[in-house]
Coordinates of C-alpha atoms and ligand atoms in Angstrom, one line a residue:
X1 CA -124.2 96.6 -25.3
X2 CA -128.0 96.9 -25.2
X3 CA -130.7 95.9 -27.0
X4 CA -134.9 96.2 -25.8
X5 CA -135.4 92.0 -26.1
X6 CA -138.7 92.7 -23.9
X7 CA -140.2 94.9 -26.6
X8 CA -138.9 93.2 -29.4
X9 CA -140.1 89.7 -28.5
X10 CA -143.9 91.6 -27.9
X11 CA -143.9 92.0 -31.9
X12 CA -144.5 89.4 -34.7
X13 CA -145.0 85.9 -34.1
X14 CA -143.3 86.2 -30.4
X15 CA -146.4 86.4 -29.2
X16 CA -147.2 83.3 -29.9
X17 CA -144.7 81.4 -29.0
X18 CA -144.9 83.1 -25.4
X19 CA -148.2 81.5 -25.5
X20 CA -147.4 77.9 -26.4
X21 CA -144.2 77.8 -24.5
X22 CA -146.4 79.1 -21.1
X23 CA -149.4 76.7 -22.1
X24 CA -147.0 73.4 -22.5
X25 CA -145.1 74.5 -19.3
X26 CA -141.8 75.0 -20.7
X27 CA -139.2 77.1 -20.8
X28 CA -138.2 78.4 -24.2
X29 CA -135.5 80.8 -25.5
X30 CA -134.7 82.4 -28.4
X31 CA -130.8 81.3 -28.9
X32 CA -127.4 81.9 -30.9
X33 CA -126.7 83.8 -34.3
X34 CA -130.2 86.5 -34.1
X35 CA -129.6 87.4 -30.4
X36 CA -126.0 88.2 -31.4
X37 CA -126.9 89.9 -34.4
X38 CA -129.8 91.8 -32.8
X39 CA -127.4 93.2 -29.8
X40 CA -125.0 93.7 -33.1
X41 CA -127.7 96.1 -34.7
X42 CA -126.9 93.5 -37.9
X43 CA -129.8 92.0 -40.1
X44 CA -130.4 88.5 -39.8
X45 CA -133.3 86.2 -41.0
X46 CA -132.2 83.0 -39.2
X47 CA -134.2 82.8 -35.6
X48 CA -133.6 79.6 -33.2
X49 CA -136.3 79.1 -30.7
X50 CA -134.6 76.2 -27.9
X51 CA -137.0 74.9 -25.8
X52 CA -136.0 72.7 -22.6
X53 CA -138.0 69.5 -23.4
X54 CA -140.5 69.7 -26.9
X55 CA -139.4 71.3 -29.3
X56 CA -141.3 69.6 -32.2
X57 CA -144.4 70.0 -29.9
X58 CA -143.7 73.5 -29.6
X59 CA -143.2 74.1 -33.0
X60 CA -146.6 72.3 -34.2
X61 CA -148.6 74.0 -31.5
X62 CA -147.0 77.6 -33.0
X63 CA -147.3 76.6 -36.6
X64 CA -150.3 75.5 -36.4
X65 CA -151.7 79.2 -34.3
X66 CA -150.5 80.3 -37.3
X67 CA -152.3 78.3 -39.9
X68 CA -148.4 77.1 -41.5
X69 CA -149.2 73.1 -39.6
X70 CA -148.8 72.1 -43.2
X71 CA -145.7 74.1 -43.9
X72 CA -143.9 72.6 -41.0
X73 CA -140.7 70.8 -41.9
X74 CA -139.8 68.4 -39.1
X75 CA -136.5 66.3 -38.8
X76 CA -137.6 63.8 -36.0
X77 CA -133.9 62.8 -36.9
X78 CA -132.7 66.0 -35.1
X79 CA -135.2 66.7 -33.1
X80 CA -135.4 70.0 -35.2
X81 CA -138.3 71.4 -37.0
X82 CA -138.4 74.4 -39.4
X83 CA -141.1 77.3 -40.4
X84 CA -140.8 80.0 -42.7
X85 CA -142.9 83.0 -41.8
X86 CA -142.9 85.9 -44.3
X87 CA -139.5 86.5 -44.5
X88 CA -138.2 85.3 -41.9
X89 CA -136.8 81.3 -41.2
X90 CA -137.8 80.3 -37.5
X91 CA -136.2 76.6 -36.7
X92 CA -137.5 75.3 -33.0
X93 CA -135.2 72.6 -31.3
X94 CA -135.2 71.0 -27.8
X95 CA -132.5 71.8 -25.3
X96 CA -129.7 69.0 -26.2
X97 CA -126.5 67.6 -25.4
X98 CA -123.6 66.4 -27.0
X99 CA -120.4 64.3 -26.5
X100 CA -118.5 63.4 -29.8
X101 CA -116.1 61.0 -30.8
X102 CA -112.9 60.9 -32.6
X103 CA -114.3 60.4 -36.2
X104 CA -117.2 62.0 -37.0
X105 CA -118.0 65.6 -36.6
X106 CA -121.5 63.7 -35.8
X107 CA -122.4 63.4 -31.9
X108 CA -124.5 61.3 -29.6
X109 CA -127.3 63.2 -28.7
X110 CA -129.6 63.4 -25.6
X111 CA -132.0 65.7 -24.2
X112 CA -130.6 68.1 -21.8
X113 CA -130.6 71.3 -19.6
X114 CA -130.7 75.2 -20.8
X115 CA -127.2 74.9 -20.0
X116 CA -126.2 71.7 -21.0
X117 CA -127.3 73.5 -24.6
X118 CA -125.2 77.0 -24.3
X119 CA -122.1 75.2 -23.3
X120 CA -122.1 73.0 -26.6
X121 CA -122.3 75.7 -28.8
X122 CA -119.1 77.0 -30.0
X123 CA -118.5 80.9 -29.6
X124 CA -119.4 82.5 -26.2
X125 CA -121.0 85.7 -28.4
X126 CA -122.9 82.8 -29.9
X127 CA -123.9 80.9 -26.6
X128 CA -126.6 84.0 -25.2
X129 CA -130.0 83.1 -24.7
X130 CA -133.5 85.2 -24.3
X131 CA -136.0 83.9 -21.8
X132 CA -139.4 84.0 -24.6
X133 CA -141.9 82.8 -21.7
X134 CA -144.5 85.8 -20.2
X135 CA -142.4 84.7 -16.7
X136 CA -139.0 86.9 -17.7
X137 CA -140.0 87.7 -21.1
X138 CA -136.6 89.2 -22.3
X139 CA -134.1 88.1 -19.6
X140 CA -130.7 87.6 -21.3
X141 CA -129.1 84.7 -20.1
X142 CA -125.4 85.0 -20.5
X143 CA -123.1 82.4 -18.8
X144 CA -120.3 82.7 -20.4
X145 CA -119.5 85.8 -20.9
X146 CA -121.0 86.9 -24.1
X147 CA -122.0 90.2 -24.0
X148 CA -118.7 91.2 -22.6
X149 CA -117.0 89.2 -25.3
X150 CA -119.1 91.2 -28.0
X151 CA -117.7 94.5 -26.9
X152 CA -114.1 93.6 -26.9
X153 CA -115.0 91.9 -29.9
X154 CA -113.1 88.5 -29.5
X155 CA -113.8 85.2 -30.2
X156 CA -114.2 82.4 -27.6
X157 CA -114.9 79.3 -27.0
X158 CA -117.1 78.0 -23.7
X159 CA -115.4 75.4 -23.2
X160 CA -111.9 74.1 -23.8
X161 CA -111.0 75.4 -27.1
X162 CA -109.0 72.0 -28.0
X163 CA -111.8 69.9 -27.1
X164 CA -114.4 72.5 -28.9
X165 CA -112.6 72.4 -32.3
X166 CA -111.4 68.9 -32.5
X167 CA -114.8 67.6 -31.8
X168 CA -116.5 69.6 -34.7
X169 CA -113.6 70.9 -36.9
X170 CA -116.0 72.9 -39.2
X171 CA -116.4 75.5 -35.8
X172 CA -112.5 76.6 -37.2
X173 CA -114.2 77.8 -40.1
X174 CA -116.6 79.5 -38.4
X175 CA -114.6 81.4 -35.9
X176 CA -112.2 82.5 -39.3
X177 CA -116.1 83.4 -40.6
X178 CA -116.7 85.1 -37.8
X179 CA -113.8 87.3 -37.7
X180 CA -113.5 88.1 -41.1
X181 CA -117.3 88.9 -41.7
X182 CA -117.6 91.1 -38.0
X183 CA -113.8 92.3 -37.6
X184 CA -113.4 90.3 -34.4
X185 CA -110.3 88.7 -32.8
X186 CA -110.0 85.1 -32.2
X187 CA -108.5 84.5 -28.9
X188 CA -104.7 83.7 -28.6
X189 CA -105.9 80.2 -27.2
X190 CA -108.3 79.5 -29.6
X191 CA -105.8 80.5 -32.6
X192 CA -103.5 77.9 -30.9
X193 CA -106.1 75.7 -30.7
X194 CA -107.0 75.9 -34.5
X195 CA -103.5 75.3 -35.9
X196 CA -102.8 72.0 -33.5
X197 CA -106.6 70.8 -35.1
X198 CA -106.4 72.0 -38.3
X199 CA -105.4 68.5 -40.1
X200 CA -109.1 67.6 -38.8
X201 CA -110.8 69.6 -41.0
X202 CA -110.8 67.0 -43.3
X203 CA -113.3 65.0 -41.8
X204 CA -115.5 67.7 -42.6
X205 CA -117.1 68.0 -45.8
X206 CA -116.7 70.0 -48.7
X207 CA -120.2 71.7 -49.1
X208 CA -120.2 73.1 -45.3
X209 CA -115.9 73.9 -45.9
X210 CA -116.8 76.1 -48.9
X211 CA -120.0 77.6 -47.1
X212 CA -117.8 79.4 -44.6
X213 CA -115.2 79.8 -47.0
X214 CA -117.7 82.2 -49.2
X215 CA -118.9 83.9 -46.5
X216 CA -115.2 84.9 -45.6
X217 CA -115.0 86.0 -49.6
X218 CA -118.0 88.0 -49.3
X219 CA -116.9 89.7 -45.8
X220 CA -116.2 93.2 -46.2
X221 CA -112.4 92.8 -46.0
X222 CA -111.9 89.3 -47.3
X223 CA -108.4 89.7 -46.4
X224 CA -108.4 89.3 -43.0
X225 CA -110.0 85.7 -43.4
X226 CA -107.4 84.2 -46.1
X227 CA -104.7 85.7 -43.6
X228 CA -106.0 83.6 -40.9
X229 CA -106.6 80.6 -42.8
X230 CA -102.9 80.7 -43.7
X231 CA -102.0 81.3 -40.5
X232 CA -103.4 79.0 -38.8
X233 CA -103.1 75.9 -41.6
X234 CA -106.5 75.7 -42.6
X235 CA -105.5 76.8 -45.9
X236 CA -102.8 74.3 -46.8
X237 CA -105.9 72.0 -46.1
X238 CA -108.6 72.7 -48.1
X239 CA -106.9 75.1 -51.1
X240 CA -103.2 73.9 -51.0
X241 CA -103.2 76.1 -55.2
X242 CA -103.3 79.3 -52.8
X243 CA -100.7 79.0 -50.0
X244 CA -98.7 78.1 -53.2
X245 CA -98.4 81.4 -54.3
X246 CA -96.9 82.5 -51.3
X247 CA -93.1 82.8 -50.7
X248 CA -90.3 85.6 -52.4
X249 CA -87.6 84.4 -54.3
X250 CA -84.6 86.4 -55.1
X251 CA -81.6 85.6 -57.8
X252 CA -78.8 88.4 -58.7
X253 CA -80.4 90.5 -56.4
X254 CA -83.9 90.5 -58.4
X255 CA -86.8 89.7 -56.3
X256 CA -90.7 89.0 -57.2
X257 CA -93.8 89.8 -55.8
X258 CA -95.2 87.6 -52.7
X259 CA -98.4 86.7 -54.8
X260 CA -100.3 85.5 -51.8
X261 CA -100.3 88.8 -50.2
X262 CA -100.4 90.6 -53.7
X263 CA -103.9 88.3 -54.5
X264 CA -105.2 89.8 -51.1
X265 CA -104.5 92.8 -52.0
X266 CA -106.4 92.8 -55.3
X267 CA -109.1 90.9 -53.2
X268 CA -109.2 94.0 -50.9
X269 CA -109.0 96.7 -53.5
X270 CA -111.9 95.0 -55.4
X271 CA -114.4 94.2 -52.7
X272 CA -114.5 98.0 -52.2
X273 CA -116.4 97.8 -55.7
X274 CA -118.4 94.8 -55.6
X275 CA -120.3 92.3 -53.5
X276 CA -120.3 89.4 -56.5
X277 CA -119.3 86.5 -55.3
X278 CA -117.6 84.9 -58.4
X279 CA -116.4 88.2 -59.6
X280 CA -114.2 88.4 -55.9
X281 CA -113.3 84.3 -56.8
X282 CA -111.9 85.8 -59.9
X283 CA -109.2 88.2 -58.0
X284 CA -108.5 85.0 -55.9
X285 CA -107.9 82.3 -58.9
X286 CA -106.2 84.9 -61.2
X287 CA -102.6 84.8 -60.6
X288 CA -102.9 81.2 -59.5
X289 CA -100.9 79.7 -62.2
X290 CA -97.5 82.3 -61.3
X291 CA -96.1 79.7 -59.2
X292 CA -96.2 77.1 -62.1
X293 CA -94.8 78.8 -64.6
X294 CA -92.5 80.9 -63.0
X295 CA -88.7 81.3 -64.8
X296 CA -86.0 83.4 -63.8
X297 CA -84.8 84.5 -67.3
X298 CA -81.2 86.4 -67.4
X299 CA -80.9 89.5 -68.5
X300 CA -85.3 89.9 -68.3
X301 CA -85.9 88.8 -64.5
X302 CA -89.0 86.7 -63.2
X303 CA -91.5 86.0 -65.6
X304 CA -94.8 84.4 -65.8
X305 CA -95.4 83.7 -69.1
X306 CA -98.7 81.7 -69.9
X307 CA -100.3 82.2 -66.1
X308 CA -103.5 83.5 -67.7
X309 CA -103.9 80.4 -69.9
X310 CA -102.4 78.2 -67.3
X311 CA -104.5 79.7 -64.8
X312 CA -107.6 79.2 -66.7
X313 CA -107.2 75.2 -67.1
X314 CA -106.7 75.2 -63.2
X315 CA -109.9 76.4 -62.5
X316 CA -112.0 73.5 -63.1
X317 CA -110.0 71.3 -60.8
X318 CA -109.5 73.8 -58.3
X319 CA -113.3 74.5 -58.6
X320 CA -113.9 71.0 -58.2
X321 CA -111.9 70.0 -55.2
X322 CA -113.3 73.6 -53.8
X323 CA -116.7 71.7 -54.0
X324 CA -117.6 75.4 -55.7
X325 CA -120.2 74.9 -58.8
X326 CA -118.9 73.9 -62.4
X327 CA -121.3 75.2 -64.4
X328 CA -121.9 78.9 -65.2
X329 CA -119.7 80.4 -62.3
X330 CA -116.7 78.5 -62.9
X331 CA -116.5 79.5 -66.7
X332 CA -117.1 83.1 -65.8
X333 CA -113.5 83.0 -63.1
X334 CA -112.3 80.8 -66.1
X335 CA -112.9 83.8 -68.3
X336 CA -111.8 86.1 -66.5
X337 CA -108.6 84.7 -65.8
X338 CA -107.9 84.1 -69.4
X339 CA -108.7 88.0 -70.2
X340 CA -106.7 89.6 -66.9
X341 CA -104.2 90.6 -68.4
X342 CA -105.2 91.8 -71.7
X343 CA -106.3 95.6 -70.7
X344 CA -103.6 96.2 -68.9
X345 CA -101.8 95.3 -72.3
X346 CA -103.5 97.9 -73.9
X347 CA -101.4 100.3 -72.2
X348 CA -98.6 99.2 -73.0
X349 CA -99.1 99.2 -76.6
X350 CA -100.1 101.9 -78.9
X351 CA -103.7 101.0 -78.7
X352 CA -105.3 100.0 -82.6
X353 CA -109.1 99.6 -82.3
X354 CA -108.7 96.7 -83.5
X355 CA -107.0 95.0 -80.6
X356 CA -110.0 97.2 -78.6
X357 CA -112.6 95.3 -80.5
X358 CA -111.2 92.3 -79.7
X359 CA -111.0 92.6 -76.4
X360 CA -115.0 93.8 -76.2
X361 CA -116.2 91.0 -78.8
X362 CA -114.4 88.2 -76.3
X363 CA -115.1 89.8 -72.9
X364 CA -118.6 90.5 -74.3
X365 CA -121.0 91.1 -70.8
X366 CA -118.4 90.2 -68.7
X367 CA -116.4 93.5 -69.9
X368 CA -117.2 95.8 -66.9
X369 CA -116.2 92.9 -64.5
X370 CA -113.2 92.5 -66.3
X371 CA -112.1 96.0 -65.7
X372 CA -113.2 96.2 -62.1
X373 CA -110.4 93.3 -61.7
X374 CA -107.8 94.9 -63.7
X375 CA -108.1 97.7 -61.8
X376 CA -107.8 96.3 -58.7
X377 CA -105.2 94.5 -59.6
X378 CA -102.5 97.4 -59.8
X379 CA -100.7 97.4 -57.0
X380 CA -97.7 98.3 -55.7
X381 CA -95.9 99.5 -52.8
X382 CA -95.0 102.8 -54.5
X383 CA -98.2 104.8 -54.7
X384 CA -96.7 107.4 -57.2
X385 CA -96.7 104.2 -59.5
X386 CA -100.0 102.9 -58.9
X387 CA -101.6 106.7 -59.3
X388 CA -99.3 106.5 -63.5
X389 CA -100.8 102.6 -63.9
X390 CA -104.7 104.1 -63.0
X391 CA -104.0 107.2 -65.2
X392 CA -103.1 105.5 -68.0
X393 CA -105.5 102.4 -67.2
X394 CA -108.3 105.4 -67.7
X395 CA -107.3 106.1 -71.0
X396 CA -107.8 102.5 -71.9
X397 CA -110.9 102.5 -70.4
X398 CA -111.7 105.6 -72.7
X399 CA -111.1 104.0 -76.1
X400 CA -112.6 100.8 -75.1
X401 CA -115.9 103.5 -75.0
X402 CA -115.3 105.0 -77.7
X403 CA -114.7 102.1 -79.8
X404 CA -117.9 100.3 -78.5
X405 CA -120.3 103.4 -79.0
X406 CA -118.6 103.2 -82.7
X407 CA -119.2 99.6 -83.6
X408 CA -121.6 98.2 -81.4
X409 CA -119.4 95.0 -81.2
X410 CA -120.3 94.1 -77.4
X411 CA -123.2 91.6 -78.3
X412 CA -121.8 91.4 -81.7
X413 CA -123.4 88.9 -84.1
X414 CA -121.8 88.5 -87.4
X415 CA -124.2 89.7 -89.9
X416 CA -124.0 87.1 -91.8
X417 CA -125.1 84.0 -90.9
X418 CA -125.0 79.8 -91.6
X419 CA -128.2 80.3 -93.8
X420 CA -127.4 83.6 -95.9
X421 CA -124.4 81.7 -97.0
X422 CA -125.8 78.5 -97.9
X423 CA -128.4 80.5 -99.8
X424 CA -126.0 82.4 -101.7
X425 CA -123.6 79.7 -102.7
X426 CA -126.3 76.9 -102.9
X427 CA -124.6 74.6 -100.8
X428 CA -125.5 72.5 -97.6
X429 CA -123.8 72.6 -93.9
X430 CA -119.6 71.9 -94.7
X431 CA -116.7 73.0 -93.5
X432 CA -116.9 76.4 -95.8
X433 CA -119.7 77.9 -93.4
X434 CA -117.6 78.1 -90.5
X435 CA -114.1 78.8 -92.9
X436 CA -117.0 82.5 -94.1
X437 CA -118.5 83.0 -91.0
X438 CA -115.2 83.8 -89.4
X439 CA -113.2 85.2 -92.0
X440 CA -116.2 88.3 -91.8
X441 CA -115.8 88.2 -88.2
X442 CA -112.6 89.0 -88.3
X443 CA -112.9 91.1 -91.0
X444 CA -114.7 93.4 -88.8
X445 CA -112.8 92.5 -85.5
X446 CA -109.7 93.9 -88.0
X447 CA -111.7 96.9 -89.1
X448 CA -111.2 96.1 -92.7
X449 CA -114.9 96.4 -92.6
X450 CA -117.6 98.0 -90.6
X451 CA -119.9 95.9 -89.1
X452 CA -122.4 96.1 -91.3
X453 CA -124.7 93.9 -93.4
X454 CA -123.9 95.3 -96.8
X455 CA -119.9 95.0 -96.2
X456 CA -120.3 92.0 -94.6
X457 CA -121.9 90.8 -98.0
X458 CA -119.9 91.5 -100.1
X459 CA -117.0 90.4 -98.2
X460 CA -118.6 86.6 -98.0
X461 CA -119.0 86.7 -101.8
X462 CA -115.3 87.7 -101.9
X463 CA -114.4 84.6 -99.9
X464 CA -116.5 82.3 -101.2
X465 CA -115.0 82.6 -104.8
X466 CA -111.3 82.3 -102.6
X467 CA -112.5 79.2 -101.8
X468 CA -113.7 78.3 -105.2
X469 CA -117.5 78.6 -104.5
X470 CA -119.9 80.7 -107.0
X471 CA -123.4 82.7 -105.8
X472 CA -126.1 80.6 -107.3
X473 CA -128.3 83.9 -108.3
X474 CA -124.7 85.1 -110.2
Ligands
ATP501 P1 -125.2 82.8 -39.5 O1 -126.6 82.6 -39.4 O2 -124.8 84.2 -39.7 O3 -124.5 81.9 -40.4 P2 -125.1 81.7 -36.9 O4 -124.2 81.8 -35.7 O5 -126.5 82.1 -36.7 O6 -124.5 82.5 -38.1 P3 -126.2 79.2 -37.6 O7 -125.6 78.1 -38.5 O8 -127.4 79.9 -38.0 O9 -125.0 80.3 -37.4 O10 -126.3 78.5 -36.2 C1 -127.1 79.1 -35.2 C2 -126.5 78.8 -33.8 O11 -126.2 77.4 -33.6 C3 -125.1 79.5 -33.7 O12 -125.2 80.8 -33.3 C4 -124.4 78.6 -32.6 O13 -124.9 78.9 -31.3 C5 -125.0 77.3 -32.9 N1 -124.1 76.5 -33.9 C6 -124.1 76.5 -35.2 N2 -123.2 75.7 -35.7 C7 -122.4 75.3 -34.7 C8 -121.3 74.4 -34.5 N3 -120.7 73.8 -35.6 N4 -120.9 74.1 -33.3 C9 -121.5 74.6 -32.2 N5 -122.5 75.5 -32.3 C10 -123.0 75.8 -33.5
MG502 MG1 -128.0 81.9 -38.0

C-alpha cells in the first residue's frame, strides 16, 4: 500500500497550509477519511487538516492567503472551522481529546497531543495521519496499524472495541458503513463488541442513524450491510418492520420464502442496475407487509394477499420512524410498492392492452423504475426458473412498448377537460365534471376509444345526456 503524499501535498492549496502551519510553529496533519481514501485510490472531497494547538488560527491565516476569510465557517463551539475551495470541502481542527460518559454520545473535550487525537478516532484505517509541515512534508504517521489493516482489509478499533462503541454508538454504524461500502471485515472482537452495545444506539439520533444507513443502501452490494446489521442487532433497533420478515415457516410440509434474505436478494440484483437511492429503498420496503398478512390457506399454501396495498400504508410510518423524508421520496417507494406486483401479473394473464394501459397511465414516469424492480425481484434458487420468469417478463416488457408507442398514454391527459365540459353543457364546477372526466378516461384506459379529442367528444356528449345534461349549442 503506497501512495506519493510528498507530491501530492506540493499541489493545490497544500502549499499553503505548509506555509501557515511552519509560520505559526505548529505541527499540522492532514488526518482520517482522505488519507484512507487516497492510499485506497477512492474519490473523496472531505479533507481534515488537525493541527496540534490552533486550528481556527490556522484556518483564518489559510483562508484568508486565499482571499475565502469571508467564506470561513467557524464553530468556536467545536473548535472546528470549515472552507470550501472549488470543489473540494477542507475543515481545519485542533489536536483534541475526549473521555465520554454514559449518556450522551457528546464528550468533554480538551486540547491534546497528535496522539491523544488518532487514538480517539474509531477505525485504525481511519486513525493515519500525514505530516503537512515543509519539516517531513508527507511522513505517514501510522500507530496503530493502519496501513496494514487496509491491506487485509479489516476493521479495527484503536482502542478497546467495548469502550470505543459504547462511548459513541453511532461508530457501529460506521464500521457496518464501512464494510459494506469498501468490502472490508470487521474484526471478530469488534463484531462482538457491536452486538453487547447495540441497545445503545438509541441514544444516537435519527438523522446521523439513517446517514450511515443510506450510505450502506447505496454500497455496491447493499447486502452485505443489512446482513450485518441483523447480525449483530442493530437492525432489531432502528427498523424492527425488516428483521420481521425474516424466519421460514412450514405447515403439511409447505414452506415459504425467508423474505429477509429474499428482499436482499432483490436489493442485490437491482443495485447492479442502479445507483438511486429511493429506487434501492423501494426493493427494501416492498415485501414488507408479507409478514402481516401472511395465511396458510389449505389446499392453496402461504399467501400474501394485500402486501402491496398493505405495504404501501406502511411506508409513511416506517419512513417516519426511519427519520427518511416524507415528501416526494416516500410517495415514490409508496408507489412503487403499490404497483410491484402488477407486471409480473401480466404474465400470468393473457395480456389485453387494456390492462397494459393501465399499468402505464398509473405508473406514468416511474414506469421504467418499476420494471427494474420487478425484474429484480425474480428470484429463486432454481435458475432454470428464473431464466422462464425473465423470458416471459420480456414479453411483457414488449407489449407494454408497443402499447405505449400506440397510444401515447404515459403522460396521458384526458382530452377533455373541466372547462370543455362546462362549456358544452353550460353548467358550473359539480359533481358531473369529475363523474365525465373519468368516465372518458376510462373509456380510453378500456380501449373503447382511442385517445383522441374527437372520440373523446363525442363520448362526453354521450355521458352527459346519461346523466340527464343537454349541450347548450344543441
Ligand atoms: P466519509 O467521508 O466517507 O463519510 P470519513 O471516515 O471521512 O468517511 P468523516 O465523517 O468525514 O468520515 O470523518 C472524518 C474522520 O473523523 C474519520 O475518518 C475518523 O477519523 C473521524 N471520525 C468521524 N466520525 C467519528 C466517530 N464517530 N468516532 C471517531 N472518529 C470519527
Ligand atoms: Mg470524510
Amino acid at each position: 500500500m503506497n501512495f506519493d503524499f510528498a507530491s501530492y501535498l506540493q499541489r493545490d492549496i497544500f502549499p499553503i497550509v505548509t506555509e501557515e502551519a511552519d509560520a505559526l510553529g505548529v505541527e499540522a496533519y492532514l488526518v482520517g477519511g482522505h488519507v484512507r481514501d487516497l492510499l485506497l485510490n477512492r474519490a473523496s472531497k472531505d479533507i481534515d487538516i488537525m493541527s496540534v494547538g490552533r486550528g481556527i488560527d490556522l484556518a483564518e491565516r489559510v483562508a484568508s492567503r486565499l482571499g475565502l476569510l469571508e467564506k470561513l465557517v467557524v464553530y468556536k463551539n467545536f473548535g472546528t472551522a470549515l472552507i470550501h475551495v472549488d470543489s473540494l470541502e477542507i475543515e481545519f481542527v485542533g489536536a483534541r481529546k475526549e473521555s465520554y460518559r454514559a449518556n450522551s454520545r457528546k464528550p468533554i473535550v480538551e486540547d491534546g497531543t497528535l496522539e491523544d487525537d488518532l487514538k480517539r478516532r474509531d477505525f485504525t484505517i481511519n486513525a493515519l495521519a500525514v505530516k503537512v509541515n515543509s519539516d517531513g512534508l508527507g511522513t505517514l504517521v501510522d500507530l496503530f496499524g493502519g496501513i496494514r489493516h487496509l491491506e487485509q482489509k479489516l476493521l479495527k478499533t484503536p482502542l478497546d472495541a467495548d469502550i470505543t462503541y459504547s462511548d459513541d454508538p453511532l461508530r457501529m454504524m460506521r464500521a457496518i458503513r464501512f464494510a459494506s461500502q469498501l468490502n472490508f471485515t470487521i474484526e471478530q472482537e469488534s463484531l462482538e463488541a457491536i452486538q453487547r452495545n447495540a441497545h445503545r444506539i438509541n441514544i444516537v439520533s435519527k438523522e446521523r442513524i439513517v446517514d450511515e444507513l443510506n450510505k450502506i443502501v447505496l454500497s455496491p452490494r447493499p447486502s452485505k450491510g443489512f446482513k450485518l446489521l441483523f447480525n449483530t442487532g442493530l437492525l432489531h433497533q432502528i427498523f424492527p418492520e425488516m428483521v420481521a420478515l425474516q424466519g421460514v415457516e412450514t405447515v403439511d410440509g409447505k414452506s415459504h420464502k425467508d423474505n429477509f434474505y429474499h428482499t436482499l436478494q432483490v436489493l442485490d440484483n437491482l443495485s447492479n442496475h442502479t445507483d438511486k437511492l429511493w429506487l434501492r429503498w423501494a426493493a427494501i420496503m416492498h415485501d414488507i407487509a408479507k409478514p402481516a398478512t401472511k395465511r396458510f390457506e389449505e389446499g392453496v399454501g402461504w399467501t400474501f394477499h394485500g402486501h402491496e396495498d398493505l405495504g404501501a400504508k406502511m411506508t409513511p410510518k416506517i419512513f417516519k420512524n426511519l427519520g427518511l423524508p416524507l415528501h416526494d421520496p416516500m410517495k415514490y417507494v409508496q408507489k412503487l410498492v403499490r404497483l410491484h406486483l402488477r407486471p409480473i401479473a401480466l404474465v400470468k394473464e393473457e395480456i389485453t392492452d387494456s390492462a397494459v394501459r393501465r399499468l402505464i397511465f398509473e405508473a406514468g414516469e416511474d414506469l421504467e423504475d418499476l420494471m427494474l424492480l420487478c425484474n429484480a425481484d425474480i428470484t429463486s434458487k432454481n435458475e432454470e426458473k428464473v431464466k422462464r420468469y425473465l423470458a416471459n417478463f420480456k414479453k411483457v416488457e414488449e407489449k407494454i412498448r408497443e402499447v405505449e408507442e400506440k397510444d401515447r398514454i404515459r403522460n396521458f391527459q384526458p382530452p377533455v377537460t373541466g372547462e370543455l365540459i362546462m362549456k358544452t353543457f353550460g353548467i358550473g364546477p359539480c359533481k358531473y365534471i369529475g363523474i365525465i372526466k373519468n368516465a372518458v378516461k376510462e373509456a380510453i384506459l378500456d380501449g373503447i376509444i382511442e385517445n383522441d379529442e374527437k372520440q373523446a367528444y363525442e363520448y362526453m356528449l354521450k355521458e352527459g345526456m346519461k346523466l340527464g345534461l343537454k349541450p347548450i349549442s344543441a
